[in-house]
Structure formats: structure tokens, C-alpha cells
Amino acid sequence: MLTVLEPAGPTLGVVLVLHGGRSRSYAPVTARHASPARMIPFARHLHRAGKRHGLAVWSLRNSVRGWNGEDMTPLQDARWALKQISAQHPGVPVYLLGHSMGGLTAVCAADDPQVEAVVALAPWLSAEAPASRLAGRKVLIVHGTGDHLTSPSESLKFARRAAGDAASMQYVALKGAGHFMVRRVGLWQALATGFVMKAFGERTGADLPAARALDELLPGSADHVTL
């Protein structure tokens, strides 16, 4: 299921928001589940920053709750959503924002030809995650140091492994933050929105306040920052 926040004028770019889930479950995802609900404030934050500049925000609710091994069900859902975006907005840049399992989904779906940048928040990454799919993409990975559900050290290893393929790679460690992004939520949102808006602004030529705010948080030359 897709929920779309439209821009004020023509669509010049699309963010696809991808939520988390479980390792294995074929139970349907519903609106009452915390994983999709957790991403609603992120989608709204992005929409406020970008709607006047032509940025649409599409939020995907997965068909089932689990990754499900070789089925990779959320990736199938994301591929379907990207086809819908391409059909309605061919050629516009697409930016993927995923949390937890959604971060892994974003990495795996990044080889779609319209995807230009990826933000992975507290992603579920391992040595098996396909770094090559980030080739030519701008990437931001943010992980809290207090996360006990997904591994900050695996995220950092992946960032280092993928850096050679990506157009750019930045890793941010948030001191004391946990998996569900409750602590320091404003900073999680500022990083995610700022990174997307900076990539969007570089593509469209727009001067965007959220992008300038990101530059104050992250030096452009820094590939590993602790905040």
C-alpha cells in the first residue's frame, strides 16, 4: 500500500519511505503496527521541507511483516513501488529512506535506475548486504551507539565496504541513541531530511534550508562523524 504526500506543484523528485519489520513473518502489515507508524513523522518532515520545491513523499506499507529469507518480501514490495513511481514520474530522481529492515531494503533496491541517493537509519546490515547496488549513489547511514537490535559495527563495516562503489558515503554515529529513534529524534529527522534535500537541491539547483542545516551538522569532507 502506498500513501502519497504530493508537492505544491509539478513533481520534480520522489522520496520512497520504507519501514522496518521482522526477520521472518508472513503476517500482514496493518496501520496499527509500530514499524510503519514510526516513519510517518519522517515522511511529514520531508514533505514540509520539500513540497514547495517539487518533492513528493511516497510511504510504502509492506504486504507482510518479515524479510523472509530468500523471498525478500519487502524488496519485492519496494520494486513494485518503484515501478509505480516510474510509471507516474518517469525520469525524476528518487531518494530512498529506510529504517531497520527498511534500510536493508533501501540498499537492495538502490540499483533502480531512478534512485540517486539512499538514507539508511539503524539499518539491518551484514556481510551479505549487496554493496555493489549502491554504485553511483549518494549514501548516508545513521546508527545509534545504543542500538541492541541492529548492529552499529556491522553498519560501519558495510559503509566502509560500500564506499568504493558509492558516489559518496557518510556514516553518522549518534551517541546514546537506540534502535527506535525515540532518543534524539529531532537529530535523526534533521539528518534524514537534510541529506535528501541536499541531494535534491544539487539535482534541481534549489537552495534549500534543510540542506544548509545538514552542512552545519556534517562537514562535506567527513565520511565518519559522531554526534
PDB file of C-alpha atoms in Angstrom:
ATOM      1  CA  MET A   1       0.000   0.000   0.000  1.00  0.00           C
ATOM      2  CA  LEU A   2       1.263   3.468  -0.885  1.00  0.00           C
ATOM      3  CA  THR A   3       0.470   6.774   0.804  1.00  0.00           C
ATOM      4  CA  VAL A   4       1.463   9.820  -1.220  1.00  0.00           C
ATOM      5  CA  LEU A   5       2.142  13.344   0.006  1.00  0.00           C
ATOM      6  CA  GLU A   6       2.044  15.454  -3.145  1.00  0.00           C
ATOM      7  CA  PRO A   7       4.121  18.576  -3.792  1.00  0.00           C
ATOM      8  CA  ALA A   8       2.558  22.001  -4.277  1.00  0.00           C
ATOM      9  CA  GLY A   9       3.355  21.974  -7.995  1.00  0.00           C
ATOM     10  CA  PRO A  10       4.869  19.586 -10.545  1.00  0.00           C
ATOM     11  CA  THR A  11       6.724  16.581  -9.143  1.00  0.00           C
ATOM     12  CA  LEU A  12      10.470  17.055  -9.623  1.00  0.00           C
ATOM     13  CA  GLY A  13      11.597  14.291  -7.264  1.00  0.00           C
ATOM     14  CA  VAL A  14      10.182  11.490  -5.109  1.00  0.00           C
ATOM     15  CA  VAL A  15      11.207  10.111  -1.722  1.00  0.00           C
ATOM     16  CA  LEU A  16      10.204   6.494  -1.089  1.00  0.00           C
ATOM     17  CA  VAL A  17       9.930   5.783   2.652  1.00  0.00           C
ATOM     18  CA  LEU A  18      10.499   2.165   3.741  1.00  0.00           C
ATOM     19  CA  HIS A  19       9.654   0.867   7.213  1.00  0.00           C
ATOM     20  CA  GLY A  20      11.104  -1.926   9.337  1.00  0.00           C
ATOM     21  CA  GLY A  21       9.826  -5.352  10.257  1.00  0.00           C
ATOM     22  CA  ARG A  22      10.873  -8.803  11.367  1.00  0.00           C
ATOM     23  CA  SER A  23      13.317 -11.413  10.191  1.00  0.00           C
ATOM     24  CA  ARG A  24      10.521 -13.851   9.338  1.00  0.00           C
ATOM     25  CA  SER A  25       6.755 -13.328   9.284  1.00  0.00           C
ATOM     26  CA  TYR A  26       4.062 -13.613   6.652  1.00  0.00           C
ATOM     27  CA  ALA A  27       1.511 -11.791   8.816  1.00  0.00           C
ATOM     28  CA  PRO A  28       0.057  -8.774   7.002  1.00  0.00           C
ATOM     29  CA  VAL A  29       1.264  -5.302   7.941  1.00  0.00           C
ATOM     30  CA  THR A  30      -1.505  -3.056   9.254  1.00  0.00           C
ATOM     31  CA  ALA A  31      -1.679   0.638  10.067  1.00  0.00           C
ATOM     32  CA  ARG A  32      -1.639  -0.136  13.806  1.00  0.00           C
ATOM     33  CA  HIS A  33       1.820  -1.722  13.630  1.00  0.00           C
ATOM     34  CA  ALA A  34       4.603   0.410  15.052  1.00  0.00           C
ATOM     35  CA  SER A  35       7.050  -0.040  12.173  1.00  0.00           C
ATOM     36  CA  PRO A  36       5.091   1.892   9.508  1.00  0.00           C
ATOM     37  CA  ALA A  37       3.734   4.347  12.091  1.00  0.00           C
ATOM     38  CA  ARG A  38       7.294   5.162  13.166  1.00  0.00           C
ATOM     39  CA  MET A  39       8.072   6.555   9.718  1.00  0.00           C
ATOM     40  CA  ILE A  40       5.059   8.874   9.443  1.00  0.00           C
ATOM     41  CA  PRO A  41       6.806  11.795  11.213  1.00  0.00           C
ATOM     42  CA  PHE A  42       9.836  11.343   8.951  1.00  0.00           C
ATOM     43  CA  ALA A  43       7.631  11.464   5.855  1.00  0.00           C
ATOM     44  CA  ARG A  44       5.859  14.588   7.080  1.00  0.00           C
ATOM     45  CA  HIS A  45       9.144  16.264   7.999  1.00  0.00           C
ATOM     46  CA  LEU A  46      10.454  15.629   4.491  1.00  0.00           C
ATOM     47  CA  HIS A  47       7.230  16.836   2.911  1.00  0.00           C
ATOM     48  CA  ARG A  48       7.298  20.118   4.828  1.00  0.00           C
ATOM     49  CA  ALA A  49      10.866  20.714   3.690  1.00  0.00           C
ATOM     50  CA  GLY A  50      10.344  19.814   0.045  1.00  0.00           C
ATOM     51  CA  LYS A  51       6.742  20.249  -1.058  1.00  0.00           C
ATOM     52  CA  ARG A  52       7.162  23.859  -2.272  1.00  0.00           C
ATOM     53  CA  HIS A  53      10.140  22.766  -4.344  1.00  0.00           C
ATOM     54  CA  GLY A  54       8.512  19.834  -6.156  1.00  0.00           C
ATOM     55  CA  LEU A  55       9.350  16.937  -3.839  1.00  0.00           C
ATOM     56  CA  ALA A  56       6.722  14.219  -3.352  1.00  0.00           C
ATOM     57  CA  VAL A  57       6.928  11.747  -0.464  1.00  0.00           C
ATOM     58  CA  TRP A  58       5.634   8.217  -1.014  1.00  0.00           C
ATOM     59  CA  SER A  59       5.366   5.889   2.002  1.00  0.00           C
ATOM     60  CA  LEU A  60       5.183   2.146   1.380  1.00  0.00           C
ATOM     61  CA  ARG A  61       3.367  -0.191   3.731  1.00  0.00           C
ATOM     62  CA  ASN A  62       4.778  -3.659   3.121  1.00  0.00           C
ATOM     63  CA  SER A  63       2.489  -6.567   2.304  1.00  0.00           C
ATOM     64  CA  VAL A  64       3.853  -8.715   5.167  1.00  0.00           C
ATOM     65  CA  ARG A  65       5.957  -8.087   8.250  1.00  0.00           C
ATOM     66  CA  GLY A  66       9.002 -10.257   7.524  1.00  0.00           C
ATOM     67  CA  TRP A  67      12.060 -10.244   5.279  1.00  0.00           C
ATOM     68  CA  ASN A  68      11.545 -13.983   4.895  1.00  0.00           C
ATOM     69  CA  GLY A  69      14.925 -15.222   3.755  1.00  0.00           C
ATOM     70  CA  GLU A  70      15.296 -15.732   0.024  1.00  0.00           C
ATOM     71  CA  ASP A  71      11.771 -14.405  -0.562  1.00  0.00           C
ATOM     72  CA  MET A  72      12.978 -10.909   0.446  1.00  0.00           C
ATOM     73  CA  THR A  73       9.335  -9.854   0.507  1.00  0.00           C
ATOM     74  CA  PRO A  74       9.932  -6.163   1.367  1.00  0.00           C
ATOM     75  CA  LEU A  75      12.304  -5.882  -1.583  1.00  0.00           C
ATOM     76  CA  GLN A  76       9.580  -7.223  -3.871  1.00  0.00           C
ATOM     77  CA  ASP A  77       7.238  -4.588  -2.437  1.00  0.00           C
ATOM     78  CA  ALA A  78       9.821  -1.840  -2.937  1.00  0.00           C
ATOM     79  CA  ARG A  79      10.436  -2.891  -6.543  1.00  0.00           C
ATOM     80  CA  TRP A  80       6.680  -2.692  -7.128  1.00  0.00           C
ATOM     81  CA  ALA A  81       6.536   0.792  -5.585  1.00  0.00           C
ATOM     82  CA  LEU A  82       9.444   1.975  -7.731  1.00  0.00           C
ATOM     83  CA  LYS A  83       7.576   0.788 -10.816  1.00  0.00           C
ATOM     84  CA  GLN A  84       4.586   2.891  -9.759  1.00  0.00           C
ATOM     85  CA  ILE A  85       6.844   5.918  -9.336  1.00  0.00           C
ATOM     86  CA  SER A  86       8.436   5.330 -12.739  1.00  0.00           C
ATOM     87  CA  ALA A  87       5.032   4.994 -14.408  1.00  0.00           C
ATOM     88  CA  GLN A  88       3.764   8.268 -12.956  1.00  0.00           C
ATOM     89  CA  HIS A  89       7.016  10.236 -12.914  1.00  0.00           C
ATOM     90  CA  PRO A  90       9.432   8.787 -15.469  1.00  0.00           C
ATOM     91  CA  GLY A  91      12.956  10.085 -15.174  1.00  0.00           C
ATOM     92  CA  VAL A  92      12.563  12.046 -11.929  1.00  0.00           C
ATOM     93  CA  PRO A  93      15.186  11.416  -9.239  1.00  0.00           C
ATOM     94  CA  VAL A  94      14.168   9.026  -6.465  1.00  0.00           C
ATOM     95  CA  TYR A  95      15.535   9.057  -2.920  1.00  0.00           C
ATOM     96  CA  LEU A  96      15.162   6.037  -0.632  1.00  0.00           C
ATOM     97  CA  LEU A  97      14.722   6.450   3.118  1.00  0.00           C
ATOM     98  CA  GLY A  98      14.575   3.246   5.156  1.00  0.00           C
ATOM     99  CA  HIS A  99      14.667   2.302   8.836  1.00  0.00           C
ATOM    100  CA  SER A 100      15.921  -1.041  10.197  1.00  0.00           C
ATOM    101  CA  MET A 101      14.770  -3.735   7.747  1.00  0.00           C
ATOM    102  CA  GLY A 102      13.717  -0.837   5.533  1.00  0.00           C
ATOM    103  CA  GLY A 103      17.349   0.275   5.499  1.00  0.00           C
ATOM    104  CA  LEU A 104      18.352  -3.120   4.115  1.00  0.00           C
ATOM    105  CA  THR A 105      15.502  -2.867   1.602  1.00  0.00           C
ATOM    106  CA  ALA A 106      16.748   0.554   0.512  1.00  0.00           C
ATOM    107  CA  VAL A 107      20.268  -0.778  -0.019  1.00  0.00           C
ATOM    108  CA  CYS A 108      18.983  -3.725  -2.047  1.00  0.00           C
ATOM    109  CA  ALA A 109      16.670  -1.545  -4.167  1.00  0.00           C
ATOM    110  CA  ALA A 110      19.252   1.165  -4.803  1.00  0.00           C
ATOM    111  CA  ASP A 111      20.170  -0.250  -8.210  1.00  0.00           C
ATOM    112  CA  ASP A 112      16.886   1.000  -9.650  1.00  0.00           C
ATOM    113  CA  PRO A 113      17.894   3.436 -12.418  1.00  0.00           C
ATOM    114  CA  GLN A 114      15.935   6.382 -10.970  1.00  0.00           C
ATOM    115  CA  VAL A 115      17.454   6.104  -7.475  1.00  0.00           C
ATOM    116  CA  GLU A 116      20.064   8.765  -6.794  1.00  0.00           C
ATOM    117  CA  ALA A 117      20.504   8.673  -3.013  1.00  0.00           C
ATOM    118  CA  VAL A 118      19.865   6.382  -0.038  1.00  0.00           C
ATOM    119  CA  VAL A 119      19.386   7.134   3.656  1.00  0.00           C
ATOM    120  CA  ALA A 120      19.536   4.085   5.943  1.00  0.00           C
ATOM    121  CA  LEU A 121      18.568   4.668   9.584  1.00  0.00           C
ATOM    122  CA  ALA A 122      19.611   1.983  12.088  1.00  0.00           C
ATOM    123  CA  PRO A 123      19.761  -0.458   9.164  1.00  0.00           C
ATOM    124  CA  TRP A 124      19.808  -4.231   9.388  1.00  0.00           C
ATOM    125  CA  LEU A 125      23.080  -4.870   7.561  1.00  0.00           C
ATOM    126  CA  SER A 126      25.583  -7.704   7.463  1.00  0.00           C
ATOM    127  CA  ALA A 127      28.444  -9.016   5.368  1.00  0.00           C
ATOM    128  CA  GLU A 128      25.854 -10.361   2.910  1.00  0.00           C
ATOM    129  CA  ALA A 129      24.310  -6.958   2.138  1.00  0.00           C
ATOM    130  CA  PRO A 130      24.971  -6.089  -1.536  1.00  0.00           C
ATOM    131  CA  ALA A 131      27.271  -3.065  -1.512  1.00  0.00           C
ATOM    132  CA  SER A 132      27.578  -3.053  -5.300  1.00  0.00           C
ATOM    133  CA  ARG A 133      23.959  -1.912  -5.657  1.00  0.00           C
ATOM    134  CA  LEU A 134      24.967   1.475  -4.267  1.00  0.00           C
ATOM    135  CA  ALA A 135      27.258   2.147  -7.224  1.00  0.00           C
ATOM    136  CA  GLY A 136      26.996   5.810  -8.196  1.00  0.00           C
ATOM    137  CA  ARG A 137      24.544   6.635  -5.378  1.00  0.00           C
ATOM    138  CA  LYS A 138      24.924   9.143  -2.551  1.00  0.00           C
ATOM    139  CA  VAL A 139      24.551   7.318   0.764  1.00  0.00           C
ATOM    140  CA  LEU A 140      24.011   8.275   4.388  1.00  0.00           C
ATOM    141  CA  ILE A 141      23.956   5.646   7.146  1.00  0.00           C
ATOM    142  CA  VAL A 142      22.943   6.716  10.654  1.00  0.00           C
ATOM    143  CA  HIS A 143      23.147   4.352  13.616  1.00  0.00           C
ATOM    144  CA  GLY A 144      22.757   4.904  17.337  1.00  0.00           C
ATOM    145  CA  THR A 145      25.545   3.663  19.558  1.00  0.00           C
ATOM    146  CA  GLY A 146      22.948   2.243  21.979  1.00  0.00           C
ATOM    147  CA  ASP A 147      21.198   0.080  19.370  1.00  0.00           C
ATOM    148  CA  HIS A 148      20.845  -3.525  20.575  1.00  0.00           C
ATOM    149  CA  LEU A 149      18.573  -4.793  17.777  1.00  0.00           C
ATOM    150  CA  THR A 150      20.658  -4.000  14.716  1.00  0.00           C
ATOM    151  CA  SER A 151      24.415  -3.662  14.773  1.00  0.00           C
ATOM    152  CA  PRO A 152      26.195  -0.292  14.569  1.00  0.00           C
ATOM    153  CA  SER A 153      29.505  -2.084  13.964  1.00  0.00           C
ATOM    154  CA  GLU A 154      28.052  -4.036  11.018  1.00  0.00           C
ATOM    155  CA  SER A 155      26.678  -0.794   9.585  1.00  0.00           C
ATOM    156  CA  LEU A 156      30.090   0.827   9.824  1.00  0.00           C
ATOM    157  CA  LYS A 157      31.751  -2.196   8.208  1.00  0.00           C
ATOM    158  CA  PHE A 158      29.217  -2.057   5.405  1.00  0.00           C
ATOM    159  CA  ALA A 159      29.752   1.685   4.926  1.00  0.00           C
ATOM    160  CA  ARG A 160      33.483   1.133   4.552  1.00  0.00           C
ATOM    161  CA  ARG A 161      32.913  -1.755   2.141  1.00  0.00           C
ATOM    162  CA  ALA A 162      30.436   0.189   0.017  1.00  0.00           C
ATOM    163  CA  ALA A 163      32.398   3.447  -0.044  1.00  0.00           C
ATOM    164  CA  GLY A 164      34.362   2.429  -3.120  1.00  0.00           C
ATOM    165  CA  ASP A 165      31.182   1.879  -5.130  1.00  0.00           C
ATOM    166  CA  ALA A 166      29.032   4.754  -3.891  1.00  0.00           C
ATOM    167  CA  ALA A 167      29.221   8.267  -5.301  1.00  0.00           C
ATOM    168  CA  SER A 168      29.570   9.403  -1.686  1.00  0.00           C
ATOM    169  CA  MET A 169      29.293   7.640   1.653  1.00  0.00           C
ATOM    170  CA  GLN A 170      28.790   9.207   5.074  1.00  0.00           C
ATOM    171  CA  TYR A 171      28.345   7.313   8.340  1.00  0.00           C
ATOM    172  CA  VAL A 172      26.976   9.048  11.433  1.00  0.00           C
ATOM    173  CA  ALA A 173      27.098   7.520  14.911  1.00  0.00           C
ATOM    174  CA  LEU A 174      24.547   9.030  17.296  1.00  0.00           C
ATOM    175  CA  LYS A 175      25.808   8.785  20.861  1.00  0.00           C
ATOM    176  CA  GLY A 176      23.363   7.050  23.181  1.00  0.00           C
ATOM    177  CA  ALA A 177      20.582   6.690  20.614  1.00  0.00           C
ATOM    178  CA  GLY A 178      18.715   3.389  20.355  1.00  0.00           C
ATOM    179  CA  HIS A 179      17.067   1.455  17.582  1.00  0.00           C
ATOM    180  CA  PHE A 180      13.641   3.065  17.582  1.00  0.00           C
ATOM    181  CA  MET A 181      14.901   6.636  17.144  1.00  0.00           C
ATOM    182  CA  VAL A 182      12.974   7.975  20.139  1.00  0.00           C
ATOM    183  CA  ARG A 183      16.008   9.493  21.763  1.00  0.00           C
ATOM    184  CA  ARG A 184      17.347  12.456  19.756  1.00  0.00           C
ATOM    185  CA  VAL A 185      14.513  12.126  17.240  1.00  0.00           C
ATOM    186  CA  GLY A 186      14.981  15.703  16.052  1.00  0.00           C
ATOM    187  CA  LEU A 187      18.540  14.910  15.045  1.00  0.00           C
ATOM    188  CA  TRP A 188      17.507  11.718  13.242  1.00  0.00           C
ATOM    189  CA  GLN A 189      14.978  13.766  11.273  1.00  0.00           C
ATOM    190  CA  ALA A 190      17.366  16.637  10.567  1.00  0.00           C
ATOM    191  CA  LEU A 191      19.958  14.236   9.170  1.00  0.00           C
ATOM    192  CA  ALA A 192      17.497  12.270   7.033  1.00  0.00           C
ATOM    193  CA  THR A 193      15.683  15.312   5.655  1.00  0.00           C
ATOM    194  CA  GLY A 194      18.838  17.353   5.224  1.00  0.00           C
ATOM    195  CA  PHE A 195      20.613  14.638   3.267  1.00  0.00           C
ATOM    196  CA  VAL A 196      17.667  14.087   0.924  1.00  0.00           C
ATOM    197  CA  MET A 197      17.144  17.807   0.418  1.00  0.00           C
ATOM    198  CA  LYS A 198      20.824  18.366  -0.276  1.00  0.00           C
ATOM    199  CA  ALA A 199      20.829  15.656  -2.959  1.00  0.00           C
ATOM    200  CA  PHE A 200      17.572  17.032  -4.369  1.00  0.00           C
ATOM    201  CA  GLY A 201      18.920  20.578  -4.365  1.00  0.00           C
ATOM    202  CA  GLU A 202      22.097  19.525  -6.144  1.00  0.00           C
ATOM    203  CA  ARG A 203      19.930  17.883  -8.805  1.00  0.00           C
ATOM    204  CA  THR A 204      17.453  20.749  -9.244  1.00  0.00           C
ATOM    205  CA  GLY A 205      19.556  23.787  -8.375  1.00  0.00           C
ATOM    206  CA  ALA A 206      17.265  24.756  -5.478  1.00  0.00           C
ATOM    207  CA  ASP A 207      18.752  26.424  -2.406  1.00  0.00           C
ATOM    208  CA  LEU A 208      17.110  24.564   0.457  1.00  0.00           C
ATOM    209  CA  PRO A 209      17.282  25.466   4.177  1.00  0.00           C
ATOM    210  CA  ALA A 210      17.319  21.801   5.266  1.00  0.00           C
ATOM    211  CA  ALA A 211      20.391  21.212   3.117  1.00  0.00           C
ATOM    212  CA  ARG A 212      22.178  24.155   4.694  1.00  0.00           C
ATOM    213  CA  ALA A 213      21.290  22.803   8.138  1.00  0.00           C
ATOM    214  CA  LEU A 214      22.881  19.464   7.191  1.00  0.00           C
ATOM    215  CA  ASP A 215      26.094  21.222   6.209  1.00  0.00           C
ATOM    216  CA  GLU A 216      26.279  22.648   9.724  1.00  0.00           C
ATOM    217  CA  LEU A 217      25.963  19.131  11.185  1.00  0.00           C
ATOM    218  CA  LEU A 218      28.159  17.215   8.742  1.00  0.00           C
ATOM    219  CA  PRO A 219      31.316  18.599   7.152  1.00  0.00           C
ATOM    220  CA  GLY A 220      31.145  17.693   3.474  1.00  0.00           C
ATOM    221  CA  SER A 221      34.555  16.012   3.541  1.00  0.00           C
ATOM    222  CA  ALA A 222      33.831  13.857   6.616  1.00  0.00           C
ATOM    223  CA  ASP A 223      32.980  10.207   5.992  1.00  0.00           C
ATOM    224  CA  HIS A 224      32.554   9.193   9.663  1.00  0.00           C
ATOM    225  CA  VAL A 225      31.043  11.577  12.203  1.00  0.00           C
ATOM    226  CA  THR A 226      29.911  11.083  15.806  1.00  0.00           C
ATOM    227  CA  LEU A 227      27.195  13.407  17.086  1.00  0.00           C
TER     228      LEU A 227
END
